[in-house]
PDB file of C-alpha atoms in Angstrom:
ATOM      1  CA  UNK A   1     -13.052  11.439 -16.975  1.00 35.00           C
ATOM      2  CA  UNK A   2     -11.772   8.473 -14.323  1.00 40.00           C
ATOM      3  CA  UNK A   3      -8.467   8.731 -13.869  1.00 45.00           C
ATOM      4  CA  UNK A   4      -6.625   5.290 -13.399  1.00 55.00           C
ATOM      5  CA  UNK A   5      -5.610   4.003  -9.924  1.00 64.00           C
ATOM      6  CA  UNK A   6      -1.893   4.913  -8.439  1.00 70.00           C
ATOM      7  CA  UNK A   7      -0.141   2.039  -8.992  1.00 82.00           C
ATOM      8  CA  UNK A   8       2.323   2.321  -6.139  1.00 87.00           C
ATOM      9  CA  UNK A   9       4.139  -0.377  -6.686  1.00 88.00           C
ATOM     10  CA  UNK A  10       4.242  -0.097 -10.314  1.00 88.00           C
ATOM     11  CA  UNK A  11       8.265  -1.335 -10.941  1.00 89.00           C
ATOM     12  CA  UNK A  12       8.629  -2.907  -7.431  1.00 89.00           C
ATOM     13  CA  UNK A  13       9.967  -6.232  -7.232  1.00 86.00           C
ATOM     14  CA  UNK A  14       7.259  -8.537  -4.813  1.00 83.00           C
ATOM     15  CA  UNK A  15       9.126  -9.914  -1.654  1.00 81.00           C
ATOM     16  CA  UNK A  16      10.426  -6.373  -1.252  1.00 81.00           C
ATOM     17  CA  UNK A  17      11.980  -5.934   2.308  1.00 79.00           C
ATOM     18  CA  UNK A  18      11.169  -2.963   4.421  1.00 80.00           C
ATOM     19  CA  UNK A  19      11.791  -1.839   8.222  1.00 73.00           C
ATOM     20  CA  UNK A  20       8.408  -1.528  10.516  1.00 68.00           C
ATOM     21  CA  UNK A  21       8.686   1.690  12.364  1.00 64.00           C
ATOM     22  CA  UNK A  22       4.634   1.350  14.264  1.00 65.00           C
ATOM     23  CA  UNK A  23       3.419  -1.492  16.422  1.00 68.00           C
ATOM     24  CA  UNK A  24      -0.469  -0.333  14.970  1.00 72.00           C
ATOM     25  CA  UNK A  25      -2.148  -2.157  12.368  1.00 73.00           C
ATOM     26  CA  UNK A  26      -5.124  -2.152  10.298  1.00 75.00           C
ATOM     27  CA  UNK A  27      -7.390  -4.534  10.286  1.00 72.00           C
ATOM     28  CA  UNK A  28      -9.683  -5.633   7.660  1.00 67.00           C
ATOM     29  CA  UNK A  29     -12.403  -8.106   7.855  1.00 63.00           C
ATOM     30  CA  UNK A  30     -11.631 -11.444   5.818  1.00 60.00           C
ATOM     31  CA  UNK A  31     -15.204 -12.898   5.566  1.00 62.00           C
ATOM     32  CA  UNK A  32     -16.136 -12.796   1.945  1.00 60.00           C
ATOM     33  CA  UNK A  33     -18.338 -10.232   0.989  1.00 63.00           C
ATOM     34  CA  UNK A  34     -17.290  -8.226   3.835  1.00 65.00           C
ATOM     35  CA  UNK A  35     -14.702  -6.353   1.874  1.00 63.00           C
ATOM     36  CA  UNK A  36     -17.373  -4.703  -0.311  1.00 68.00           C
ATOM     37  CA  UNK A  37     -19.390  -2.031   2.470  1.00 75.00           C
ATOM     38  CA  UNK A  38     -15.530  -0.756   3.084  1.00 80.00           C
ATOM     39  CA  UNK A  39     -14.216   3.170   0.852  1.00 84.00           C
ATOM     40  CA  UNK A  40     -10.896   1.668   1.553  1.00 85.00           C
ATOM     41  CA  UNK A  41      -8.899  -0.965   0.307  1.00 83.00           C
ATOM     42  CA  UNK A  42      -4.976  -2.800   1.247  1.00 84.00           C
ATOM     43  CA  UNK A  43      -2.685  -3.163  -1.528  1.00 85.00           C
ATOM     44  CA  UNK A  44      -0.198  -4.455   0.090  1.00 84.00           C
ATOM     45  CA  UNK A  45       0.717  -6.446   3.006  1.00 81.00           C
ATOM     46  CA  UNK A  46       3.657  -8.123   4.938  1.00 78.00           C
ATOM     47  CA  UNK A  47       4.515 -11.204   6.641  1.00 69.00           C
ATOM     48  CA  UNK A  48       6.684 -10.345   9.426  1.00 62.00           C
ATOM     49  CA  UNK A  49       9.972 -12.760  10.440  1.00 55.00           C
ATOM     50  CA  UNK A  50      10.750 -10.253  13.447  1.00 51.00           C
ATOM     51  CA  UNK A  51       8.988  -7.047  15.051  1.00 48.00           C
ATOM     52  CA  UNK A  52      11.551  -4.968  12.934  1.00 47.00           C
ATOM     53  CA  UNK A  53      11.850  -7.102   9.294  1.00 50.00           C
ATOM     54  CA  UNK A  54       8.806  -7.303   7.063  1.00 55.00           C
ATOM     55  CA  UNK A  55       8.784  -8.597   3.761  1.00 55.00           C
ATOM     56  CA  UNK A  56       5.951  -7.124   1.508  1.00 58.00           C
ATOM     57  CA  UNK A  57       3.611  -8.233  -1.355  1.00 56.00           C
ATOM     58  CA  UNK A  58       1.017  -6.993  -3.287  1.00 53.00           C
ATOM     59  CA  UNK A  59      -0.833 -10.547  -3.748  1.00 52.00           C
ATOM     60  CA  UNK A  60      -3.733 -11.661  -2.235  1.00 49.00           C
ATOM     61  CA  UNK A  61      -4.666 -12.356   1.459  1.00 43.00           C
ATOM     62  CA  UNK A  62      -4.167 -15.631   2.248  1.00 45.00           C
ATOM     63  CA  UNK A  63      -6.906 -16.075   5.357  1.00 41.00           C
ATOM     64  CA  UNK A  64      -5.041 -18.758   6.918  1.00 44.00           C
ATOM     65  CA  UNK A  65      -1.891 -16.534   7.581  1.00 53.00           C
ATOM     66  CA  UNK A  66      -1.464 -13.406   9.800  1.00 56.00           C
ATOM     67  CA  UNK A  67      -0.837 -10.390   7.341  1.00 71.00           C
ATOM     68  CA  UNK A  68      -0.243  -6.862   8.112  1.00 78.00           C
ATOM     69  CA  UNK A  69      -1.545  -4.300   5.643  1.00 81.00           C
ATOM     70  CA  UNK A  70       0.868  -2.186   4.798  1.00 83.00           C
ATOM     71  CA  UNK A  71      -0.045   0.023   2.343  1.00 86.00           C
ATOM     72  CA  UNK A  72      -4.467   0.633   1.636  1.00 87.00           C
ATOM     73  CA  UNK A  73      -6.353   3.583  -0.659  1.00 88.00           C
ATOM     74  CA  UNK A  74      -9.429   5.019  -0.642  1.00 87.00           C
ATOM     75  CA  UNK A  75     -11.842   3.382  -3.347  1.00 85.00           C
ATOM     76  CA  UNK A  76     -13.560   6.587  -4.652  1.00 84.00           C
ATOM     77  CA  UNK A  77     -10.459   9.420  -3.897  1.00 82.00           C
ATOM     78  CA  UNK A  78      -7.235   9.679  -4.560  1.00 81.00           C
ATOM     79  CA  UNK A  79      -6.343   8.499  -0.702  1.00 86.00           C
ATOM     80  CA  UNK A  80      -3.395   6.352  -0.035  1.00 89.00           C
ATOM     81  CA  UNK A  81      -1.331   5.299   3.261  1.00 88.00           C
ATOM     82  CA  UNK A  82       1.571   3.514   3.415  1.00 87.00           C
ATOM     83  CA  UNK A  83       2.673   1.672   7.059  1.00 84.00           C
ATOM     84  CA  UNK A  84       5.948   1.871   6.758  1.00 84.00           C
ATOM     85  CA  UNK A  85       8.872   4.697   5.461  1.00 85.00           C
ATOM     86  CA  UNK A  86       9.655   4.069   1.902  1.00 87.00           C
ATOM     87  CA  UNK A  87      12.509   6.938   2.238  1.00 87.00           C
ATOM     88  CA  UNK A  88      14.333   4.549   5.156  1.00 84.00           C
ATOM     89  CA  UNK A  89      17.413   3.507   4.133  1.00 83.00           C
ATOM     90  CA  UNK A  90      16.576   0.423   5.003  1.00 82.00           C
ATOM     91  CA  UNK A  91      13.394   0.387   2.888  1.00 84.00           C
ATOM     92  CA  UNK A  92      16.484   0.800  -0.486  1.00 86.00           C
ATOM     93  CA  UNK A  93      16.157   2.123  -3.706  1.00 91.00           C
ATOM     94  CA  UNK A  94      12.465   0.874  -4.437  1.00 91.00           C
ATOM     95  CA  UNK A  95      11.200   3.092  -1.676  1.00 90.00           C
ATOM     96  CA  UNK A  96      12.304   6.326  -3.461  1.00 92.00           C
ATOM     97  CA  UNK A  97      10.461   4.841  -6.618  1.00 93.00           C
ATOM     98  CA  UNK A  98       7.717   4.203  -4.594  1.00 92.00           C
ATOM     99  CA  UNK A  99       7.741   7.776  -3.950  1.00 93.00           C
ATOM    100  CA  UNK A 100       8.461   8.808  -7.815  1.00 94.00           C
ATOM    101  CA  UNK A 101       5.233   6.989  -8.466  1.00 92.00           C
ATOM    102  CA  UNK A 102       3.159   8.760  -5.780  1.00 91.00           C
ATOM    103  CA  UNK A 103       4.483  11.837  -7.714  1.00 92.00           C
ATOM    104  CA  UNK A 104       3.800  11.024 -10.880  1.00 91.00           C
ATOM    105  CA  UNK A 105       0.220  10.205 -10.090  1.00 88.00           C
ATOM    106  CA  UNK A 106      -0.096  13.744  -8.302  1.00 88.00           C
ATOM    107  CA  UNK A 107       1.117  15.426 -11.220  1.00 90.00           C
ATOM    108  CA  UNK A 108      -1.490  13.658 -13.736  1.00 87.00           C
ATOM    109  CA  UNK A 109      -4.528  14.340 -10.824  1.00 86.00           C
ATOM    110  CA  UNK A 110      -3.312  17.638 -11.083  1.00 87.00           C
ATOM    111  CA  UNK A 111      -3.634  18.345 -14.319  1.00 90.00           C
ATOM    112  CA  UNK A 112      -6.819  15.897 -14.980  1.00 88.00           C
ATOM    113  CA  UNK A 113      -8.801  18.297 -12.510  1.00 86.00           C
ATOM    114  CA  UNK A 114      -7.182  21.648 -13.218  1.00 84.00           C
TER     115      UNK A 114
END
């Protein structure tokens, strides 16, 4: 049986502010079609105002701005990465049910393989 993506972001606001900690990104390619030969995949991204203030959305990429993935997973596993600390106290309250979320979903992988 499939399990259903981790929804992340399930109960986070869009906009939602966090604090870059990493001058790396990762970079997808934006031609269409491109997307496709790729096992992983951003679900979210940020526009940054300064080097240290990101705001982040789970929308599409726009190709005629600059956005930083911030968060991708793995198409096939249960893979994710996140580019930024959700437990920051600048990151707030939705990082720590960002977290809660990651949890949950390990808990029903758990007992969907076990």
């Amino acid at each position: 049986q499939a399990l259903e993506k981790c929804d992340l972001f399930h109960g986070i606001p869009q906009g939602l502010k966090v604090v870059r900690y990493h001058s790396l990104v990762v970079e997808f390619p934006i031609e269409k079609g491109e997307e496709s030969n790729l096992m992983i995949e951003p679900i979210a991204w940020c526009k940054c105002n300064t080097e240290a203030e990101c705001v982040m959305g789970t929308g599409g990429i726009d190709v005629n701005d600059i956005d930083i993935c911030m968060a991708l997973r793995h198409k096939l596993y249960p893979h994710y990465g996140v580019q930024f600390h959700p437990e920051s106290v600048g990151t707030g309250k939705y990082g720590y049910q960002l977290l809660k979320n990651f949890c949950d979903f390990c808990v029903q992988y758990q007992n969907a393989t076990s």
